[in-house]
PDB file of C-alpha atoms in Angstrom:
ATOM      1  CA  LYS A  68     -85.530  85.609  -0.879  1.00  0.00           C
ATOM      2  CA  LEU A  69     -85.533  82.566  -3.065  1.00  0.00           C
ATOM      3  CA  VAL A  70     -84.520  79.118  -1.482  1.00  0.00           C
ATOM      4  CA  LEU A  71     -83.957  76.088  -3.534  1.00  0.00           C
ATOM      5  CA  VAL A  72     -84.196  72.589  -1.759  1.00  0.00           C
ATOM      6  CA  ARG A  73     -83.674  69.339  -3.361  1.00  0.00           C
ATOM      7  CA  HIS A  74     -86.054  66.625  -2.070  1.00  0.00           C
ATOM      8  CA  GLY A  75     -85.025  64.370   0.636  1.00  0.00           C
ATOM      9  CA  GLU A  76     -83.534  60.941  -0.249  1.00  0.00           C
ATOM     10  CA  SER A  77     -85.880  58.662  -2.035  1.00  0.00           C
ATOM     11  CA  THR A  78     -86.057  54.723  -1.854  1.00  0.00           C
ATOM     12  CA  TRP A  79     -84.393  54.707  -5.347  1.00  0.00           C
ATOM     13  CA  ASN A  80     -81.584  57.222  -4.445  1.00  0.00           C
ATOM     14  CA  ALA A  81     -80.719  54.908  -1.639  1.00  0.00           C
ATOM     15  CA  ASN A  82     -80.303  51.737  -3.687  1.00  0.00           C
ATOM     16  CA  LYS A  83     -78.643  53.748  -6.699  1.00  0.00           C
ATOM     17  CA  THR A  84     -81.573  53.184  -9.204  1.00  0.00           C
ATOM     18  CA  PHE A  85     -82.105  55.686 -11.959  1.00  0.00           C
ATOM     19  CA  SER A  86     -85.478  57.384 -10.933  1.00  0.00           C
ATOM     20  CA  GLY A  87     -86.089  60.182 -13.354  1.00  0.00           C
ATOM     21  CA  TRP A  88     -89.850  60.481 -13.715  1.00  0.00           C
ATOM     22  CA  VAL A  89     -90.768  57.316 -11.814  1.00  0.00           C
ATOM     23  CA  ASP A  90     -92.857  58.352  -8.831  1.00  0.00           C
ATOM     24  CA  VAL A  91     -90.894  56.783  -5.961  1.00  0.00           C
ATOM     25  CA  ASP A  92     -91.332  58.037  -2.471  1.00  0.00           C
ATOM     26  CA  LEU A  93     -89.080  59.315   0.200  1.00  0.00           C
ATOM     27  CA  ASN A  94     -87.405  56.860   2.532  1.00  0.00           C
ATOM     28  CA  GLY A  95     -87.037  57.641   6.405  1.00  0.00           C
ATOM     29  CA  VAL A  96     -83.678  59.151   5.759  1.00  0.00           C
ATOM     30  CA  GLY A  97     -85.291  61.566   3.267  1.00  0.00           C
ATOM     31  CA  GLU A  98     -87.862  62.530   5.612  1.00  0.00           C
ATOM     32  CA  ARG A  99     -85.474  63.585   8.230  1.00  0.00           C
ATOM     33  CA  GLU A 100     -83.331  65.358   5.752  1.00  0.00           C
ATOM     34  CA  VAL A 101     -86.241  67.640   4.996  1.00  0.00           C
ATOM     35  CA  GLU A 102     -87.180  68.180   8.642  1.00  0.00           C
ATOM     36  CA  HIS A 103     -83.436  69.182   9.000  1.00  0.00           C
ATOM     37  CA  ALA A 104     -83.772  71.609   6.134  1.00  0.00           C
ATOM     38  CA  ALA A 105     -86.837  73.150   7.841  1.00  0.00           C
ATOM     39  CA  ARG A 106     -84.919  73.644  10.993  1.00  0.00           C
ATOM     40  CA  LEU A 107     -82.013  75.264   9.293  1.00  0.00           C
ATOM     41  CA  MET A 108     -84.479  77.633   7.611  1.00  0.00           C
ATOM     42  CA  MET A 109     -86.168  78.521  10.784  1.00  0.00           C
ATOM     43  CA  GLU A 110     -82.787  79.079  12.731  1.00  0.00           C
ATOM     44  CA  ARG A 111     -81.960  81.760  10.082  1.00  0.00           C
ATOM     45  CA  GLY A 112     -85.384  83.414  10.047  1.00  0.00           C
ATOM     46  CA  LEU A 113     -86.377  82.364   6.628  1.00  0.00           C
ATOM     47  CA  THR A 114     -90.052  82.655   5.927  1.00  0.00           C
ATOM     48  CA  ILE A 115     -92.311  81.237   3.109  1.00  0.00           C
ATOM     49  CA  ASP A 116     -94.970  82.989   1.120  1.00  0.00           C
ATOM     50  CA  VAL A 117     -95.270  80.423  -1.706  1.00  0.00           C
ATOM     51  CA  VAL A 118     -93.669  76.977  -2.658  1.00  0.00           C
ATOM     52  CA  TYR A 119     -93.131  75.708  -6.098  1.00  0.00           C
ATOM     53  CA  THR A 120     -92.516  71.866  -6.598  1.00  0.00           C
ATOM     54  CA  SER A 121     -92.873  69.217  -9.463  1.00  0.00           C
ATOM     55  CA  LEU A 122     -95.605  66.513  -9.836  1.00  0.00           C
ATOM     56  CA  LEU A 123     -93.523  63.692  -8.336  1.00  0.00           C
ATOM     57  CA  LYS A 124     -94.332  62.510  -4.828  1.00  0.00           C
ATOM     58  CA  ARG A 125     -90.803  62.737  -3.550  1.00  0.00           C
ATOM     59  CA  ALA A 126     -90.821  66.473  -4.030  1.00  0.00           C
ATOM     60  CA  ILE A 127     -94.444  67.100  -3.173  1.00  0.00           C
ATOM     61  CA  ARG A 128     -94.016  65.236   0.158  1.00  0.00           C
ATOM     62  CA  SER A 129     -90.774  67.045   0.879  1.00  0.00           C
ATOM     63  CA  ALA A 130     -92.623  70.305   0.269  1.00  0.00           C
ATOM     64  CA  TRP A 131     -95.323  69.216   2.797  1.00  0.00           C
ATOM     65  CA  ILE A 132     -92.798  68.237   5.392  1.00  0.00           C
ATOM     66  CA  LEU A 133     -90.932  71.432   4.871  1.00  0.00           C
ATOM     67  CA  LEU A 134     -94.112  73.575   5.445  1.00  0.00           C
ATOM     68  CA  ARG A 135     -95.236  71.306   8.272  1.00  0.00           C
ATOM     69  CA  GLU A 136     -92.084  71.653  10.250  1.00  0.00           C
ATOM     70  CA  SER A 137     -91.841  75.307   9.553  1.00  0.00           C
ATOM     71  CA  LYS A 138     -95.381  75.836  10.896  1.00  0.00           C
ATOM     72  CA  GLN A 139     -96.601  77.208   7.671  1.00  0.00           C
ATOM     73  CA  SER A 140     -98.709  74.441   6.176  1.00  0.00           C
ATOM     74  CA  PHE A 141    -101.268  77.207   5.087  1.00  0.00           C
ATOM     75  CA  ARG A 142     -99.062  78.589   2.499  1.00  0.00           C
ATOM     76  CA  PRO A 143     -99.781  77.771  -1.227  1.00  0.00           C
ATOM     77  CA  VAL A 144     -98.025  75.051  -3.104  1.00  0.00           C
ATOM     78  CA  VAL A 145     -97.766  75.361  -6.995  1.00  0.00           C
ATOM     79  CA  LYS A 146     -97.128  72.133  -8.676  1.00  0.00           C
ATOM     80  CA  ASP A 147     -95.583  72.210 -12.095  1.00  0.00           C
ATOM     81  CA  TRP A 148     -94.563  69.245 -14.318  1.00  0.00           C
ATOM     82  CA  ARG A 149     -91.699  71.248 -15.671  1.00  0.00           C
ATOM     83  CA  LEU A 150     -89.908  70.991 -12.491  1.00  0.00           C
ATOM     84  CA  ASN A 151     -89.757  67.189 -12.604  1.00  0.00           C
ATOM     85  CA  GLU A 152     -86.493  65.428 -12.528  1.00  0.00           C
ATOM     86  CA  ARG A 153     -84.607  64.880 -15.722  1.00  0.00           C
ATOM     87  CA  HIS A 154     -86.174  62.043 -17.730  1.00  0.00           C
ATOM     88  CA  TYR A 155     -83.537  59.311 -17.926  1.00  0.00           C
ATOM     89  CA  GLY A 156     -85.366  57.365 -20.701  1.00  0.00           C
ATOM     90  CA  ALA A 157     -84.754  53.550 -20.733  1.00  0.00           C
ATOM     91  CA  PHE A 158     -82.473  53.810 -17.820  1.00  0.00           C
ATOM     92  CA  GLN A 159     -85.186  54.566 -15.504  1.00  0.00           C
ATOM     93  CA  GLY A 160     -85.594  51.591 -13.050  1.00  0.00           C
ATOM     94  CA  ARG A 161     -82.036  50.351 -13.966  1.00  0.00           C
ATOM     95  CA  SER A 162     -79.204  50.108 -11.409  1.00  0.00           C
ATOM     96  CA  LYS A 163     -76.489  52.740 -11.820  1.00  0.00           C
ATOM     97  CA  PRO A 164     -73.697  50.393 -10.731  1.00  0.00           C
ATOM     98  CA  GLY A 165     -75.250  47.670 -12.998  1.00  0.00           C
ATOM     99  CA  LEU A 166     -75.331  49.785 -16.027  1.00  0.00           C
ATOM    100  CA  ALA A 167     -71.848  51.053 -15.305  1.00  0.00           C
ATOM    101  CA  ALA A 168     -70.710  47.545 -15.291  1.00  0.00           C
ATOM    102  CA  LEU A 169     -72.501  46.762 -18.576  1.00  0.00           C
ATOM    103  CA  LEU A 170     -71.682  49.984 -20.561  1.00  0.00           C
ATOM    104  CA  GLY A 171     -68.570  51.194 -18.789  1.00  0.00           C
ATOM    105  CA  TYR A 172     -68.250  53.889 -16.138  1.00  0.00           C
ATOM    106  CA  GLU A 173     -67.207  56.692 -18.565  1.00  0.00           C
ATOM    107  CA  GLN A 174     -70.259  56.054 -20.823  1.00  0.00           C
ATOM    108  CA  VAL A 175     -72.852  56.094 -17.941  1.00  0.00           C
ATOM    109  CA  ARG A 176     -71.142  59.118 -16.476  1.00  0.00           C
ATOM    110  CA  ASP A 177     -71.413  60.955 -19.776  1.00  0.00           C
ATOM    111  CA  TYR A 178     -75.201  60.203 -19.927  1.00  0.00           C
ATOM    112  CA  ARG A 179     -75.647  61.237 -16.286  1.00  0.00           C
ATOM    113  CA  ALA A 180     -73.430  64.340 -16.268  1.00  0.00           C
ATOM    114  CA  GLY A 181     -72.899  65.465 -19.785  1.00  0.00           C
ATOM    115  CA  PHE A 182     -74.955  68.420 -21.032  1.00  0.00           C
ATOM    116  CA  VAL A 183     -76.180  67.128 -24.447  1.00  0.00           C
ATOM    117  CA  ALA A 184     -76.084  63.254 -24.138  1.00  0.00           C
ATOM    118  CA  ARG A 185     -79.459  61.518 -23.965  1.00  0.00           C
ATOM    119  CA  PRO A 186     -80.196  57.998 -22.695  1.00  0.00           C
ATOM    120  CA  PRO A 187     -81.880  55.588 -25.106  1.00  0.00           C
ATOM    121  CA  ALA A 188     -85.620  56.696 -25.145  1.00  0.00           C
ATOM    122  CA  LEU A 189     -88.259  54.860 -23.172  1.00  0.00           C
ATOM    123  CA  PRO A 190     -90.860  53.227 -25.498  1.00  0.00           C
ATOM    124  CA  ARG A 191     -94.009  55.268 -25.395  1.00  0.00           C
ATOM    125  CA  HIS A 192     -96.209  52.485 -24.134  1.00  0.00           C
ATOM    126  CA  HIS A 193     -93.677  51.199 -21.533  1.00  0.00           C
ATOM    127  CA  ALA A 194     -95.114  50.595 -18.006  1.00  0.00           C
ATOM    128  CA  LEU A 195     -93.019  53.697 -16.906  1.00  0.00           C
ATOM    129  CA  SER A 196     -94.188  55.940 -19.670  1.00  0.00           C
ATOM    130  CA  PRO A 197     -95.613  59.454 -18.667  1.00  0.00           C
ATOM    131  CA  PHE A 198     -98.212  58.736 -21.435  1.00  0.00           C
ATOM    132  CA  ARG A 199     -99.753  56.166 -18.991  1.00  0.00           C
ATOM    133  CA  GLU A 200    -100.053  58.461 -16.050  1.00  0.00           C
ATOM    134  CA  ARG A 201    -103.089  60.534 -15.454  1.00  0.00           C
ATOM    135  CA  LYS A 202    -101.072  63.200 -13.766  1.00  0.00           C
ATOM    136  CA  TYR A 203     -99.981  64.358 -17.092  1.00  0.00           C
ATOM    137  CA  THR A 204    -103.348  64.317 -18.911  1.00  0.00           C
ATOM    138  CA  GLY A 205    -103.201  68.152 -19.346  1.00  0.00           C
ATOM    139  CA  VAL A 206     -99.793  68.234 -20.852  1.00  0.00           C
ATOM    140  CA  ALA A 207     -99.315  68.311 -24.571  1.00  0.00           C
ATOM    141  CA  ALA A 208     -98.229  65.044 -25.905  1.00  0.00           C
ATOM    142  CA  ASP A 209     -95.469  66.758 -27.782  1.00  0.00           C
ATOM    143  CA  ASP A 210     -94.041  68.265 -24.538  1.00  0.00           C
ATOM    144  CA  LEU A 211     -93.818  64.861 -22.732  1.00  0.00           C
ATOM    145  CA  PRO A 212     -90.299  63.462 -22.940  1.00  0.00           C
ATOM    146  CA  LEU A 213     -89.301  59.862 -23.256  1.00  0.00           C
ATOM    147  CA  THR A 214     -85.684  60.777 -22.660  1.00  0.00           C
ATOM    148  CA  GLU A 215     -83.757  64.056 -21.965  1.00  0.00           C
ATOM    149  CA  SER A 216     -80.389  65.335 -21.883  1.00  0.00           C
ATOM    150  CA  LEU A 217     -79.309  67.678 -19.183  1.00  0.00           C
ATOM    151  CA  ARG A 218     -79.766  70.481 -21.613  1.00  0.00           C
ATOM    152  CA  ASP A 219     -83.425  69.496 -22.281  1.00  0.00           C
ATOM    153  CA  CYS A 220     -84.313  69.275 -18.605  1.00  0.00           C
ATOM    154  CA  LEU A 221     -82.881  72.816 -17.984  1.00  0.00           C
ATOM    155  CA  GLU A 222     -84.714  74.264 -20.897  1.00  0.00           C
ATOM    156  CA  ARG A 223     -87.907  72.786 -19.623  1.00  0.00           C
ATOM    157  CA  ALA A 224     -87.477  74.089 -16.143  1.00  0.00           C
ATOM    158  CA  LEU A 225     -86.232  77.694 -17.033  1.00  0.00           C
ATOM    159  CA  PRO A 226     -89.755  79.087 -18.122  1.00  0.00           C
ATOM    160  CA  VAL A 227     -91.150  78.403 -14.767  1.00  0.00           C
ATOM    161  CA  TYR A 228     -88.501  80.416 -13.322  1.00  0.00           C
ATOM    162  CA  GLU A 229     -88.637  83.280 -15.782  1.00  0.00           C
ATOM    163  CA  ASP A 230     -92.468  83.489 -15.939  1.00  0.00           C
ATOM    164  CA  ARG A 231     -93.511  82.573 -12.393  1.00  0.00           C
ATOM    165  CA  ILE A 232     -90.896  82.208  -9.799  1.00  0.00           C
ATOM    166  CA  LYS A 233     -88.959  85.307 -10.659  1.00  0.00           C
ATOM    167  CA  ALA A 234     -92.044  87.443 -10.792  1.00  0.00           C
ATOM    168  CA  ASP A 235     -93.054  86.392  -7.318  1.00  0.00           C
ATOM    169  CA  VAL A 236     -89.488  86.944  -5.965  1.00  0.00           C
ATOM    170  CA  LEU A 237     -89.256  90.534  -7.540  1.00  0.00           C
ATOM    171  CA  ASP A 238     -92.867  91.216  -6.189  1.00  0.00           C
ATOM    172  CA  GLY A 239     -91.206  90.828  -2.670  1.00  0.00           C
ATOM    173  CA  LYS A 240     -92.373  87.257  -1.855  1.00  0.00           C
ATOM    174  CA  ASP A 241     -90.190  84.813  -0.263  1.00  0.00           C
ATOM    175  CA  VAL A 242     -90.336  81.723  -2.589  1.00  0.00           C
ATOM    176  CA  VAL A 243     -89.116  78.207  -1.854  1.00  0.00           C
ATOM    177  CA  VAL A 244     -88.720  75.718  -4.721  1.00  0.00           C
ATOM    178  CA  VAL A 245     -88.588  72.005  -3.613  1.00  0.00           C
ATOM    179  CA  ALA A 246     -87.655  70.026  -6.667  1.00  0.00           C
ATOM    180  CA  HIS A 247     -85.027  67.715  -8.141  1.00  0.00           C
ATOM    181  CA  GLY A 248     -81.297  67.985  -8.652  1.00  0.00           C
ATOM    182  CA  ASN A 249     -81.209  68.485 -12.357  1.00  0.00           C
ATOM    183  CA  ALA A 250     -84.338  70.979 -12.556  1.00  0.00           C
ATOM    184  CA  LEU A 251     -82.577  73.027  -9.769  1.00  0.00           C
ATOM    185  CA  ARG A 252     -79.317  72.995 -11.657  1.00  0.00           C
ATOM    186  CA  GLY A 253     -81.251  74.681 -14.301  1.00  0.00           C
ATOM    187  CA  LEU A 254     -82.350  77.438 -11.964  1.00  0.00           C
ATOM    188  CA  VAL A 255     -78.787  77.772 -10.576  1.00  0.00           C
ATOM    189  CA  LYS A 256     -77.223  78.011 -14.135  1.00  0.00           C
ATOM    190  CA  ALA A 257     -79.688  80.830 -15.018  1.00  0.00           C
ATOM    191  CA  ILE A 258     -79.349  82.885 -11.649  1.00  0.00           C
ATOM    192  CA  ASP A 259     -75.569  82.478 -11.472  1.00  0.00           C
ATOM    193  CA  GLY A 260     -74.878  82.759 -15.338  1.00  0.00           C
ATOM    194  CA  LEU A 261     -72.857  79.423 -15.257  1.00  0.00           C
ATOM    195  CA  SER A 262     -71.549  78.021 -18.537  1.00  0.00           C
ATOM    196  CA  ASP A 263     -72.629  74.725 -19.943  1.00  0.00           C
ATOM    197  CA  ASP A 264     -69.358  73.114 -18.930  1.00  0.00           C
ATOM    198  CA  VAL A 265     -69.464  74.452 -15.312  1.00  0.00           C
ATOM    199  CA  ILE A 266     -73.050  73.220 -14.642  1.00  0.00           C
ATOM    200  CA  GLU A 267     -72.159  69.620 -15.624  1.00  0.00           C
ATOM    201  CA  ASN A 268     -70.114  69.548 -12.419  1.00  0.00           C
ATOM    202  CA  VAL A 269     -72.540  71.323 -10.188  1.00  0.00           C
ATOM    203  CA  ALA A 270     -74.171  69.151  -7.568  1.00  0.00           C
ATOM    204  CA  ILE A 271     -77.263  69.816  -5.483  1.00  0.00           C
ATOM    205  CA  PRO A 272     -77.505  67.822  -2.153  1.00  0.00           C
ATOM    206  CA  ASN A 273     -80.583  66.464  -0.741  1.00  0.00           C
ATOM    207  CA  GLY A 274     -82.156  68.553   1.800  1.00  0.00           C
ATOM    208  CA  ILE A 275     -79.687  71.620   2.122  1.00  0.00           C
ATOM    209  CA  PRO A 276     -81.278  74.887   1.493  1.00  0.00           C
ATOM    210  CA  LEU A 277     -79.641  77.089  -1.025  1.00  0.00           C
ATOM    211  CA  VAL A 278     -80.613  80.766  -0.423  1.00  0.00           C
ATOM    212  CA  TYR A 279     -80.438  83.657  -3.061  1.00  0.00           C
ATOM    213  CA  GLU A 280     -81.414  87.180  -2.119  1.00  0.00           C
ATOM    214  CA  PHE A 281     -82.621  89.595  -4.610  1.00  0.00           C
ATOM    215  CA  ALA A 282     -83.005  93.387  -4.471  1.00  0.00           C
ATOM    216  CA  ARG A 283     -86.239  94.899  -6.128  1.00  0.00           C
ATOM    217  CA  SER A 284     -85.675  96.734  -9.237  1.00  0.00           C
TER     218      SER A 284
END
């Protein structure tokens, strides 16, 4: 089985701020959402062999809470930057309602939900730039984004699924991916064969396990 779980609510989710690659933490609501996700999984007899997550603490801490509450803290956790949230460029750290008032609701909605629209890029040397973060030292500079469309994010996350997650599942392992809404939409798009137009309208809620079951080939 493959279980997809979006991280619990973060401090910036709560105040409607664009987070993207900014390493904001869970709030109390988010912690409880993940605890609830663990209970749902246990009630349904779902087990965990390996967890995949991003390099952002709201996803990493969600993975830890999920394992702790499932009494499976000994399971391996694979962290991969390609499962990070979509990079929202210069919008990161900005208020969503504030930008909607400034640019217009439809324009901001297109940036948020449109498949190919990219927000304005974040300057490379900005305080929130990934080039200033030690966690990305091993990532090729050409791979680090300063803005992304939904398509960019999906194309970044897909190789993790194709090369690692899918192989584990087809090897008979029960895999949990604890990541971000847009990265998980990329996996859903690939698994369900959804079109570009359809995936624009797919939402992944915080802390609700989405379960896929595969037959071994």
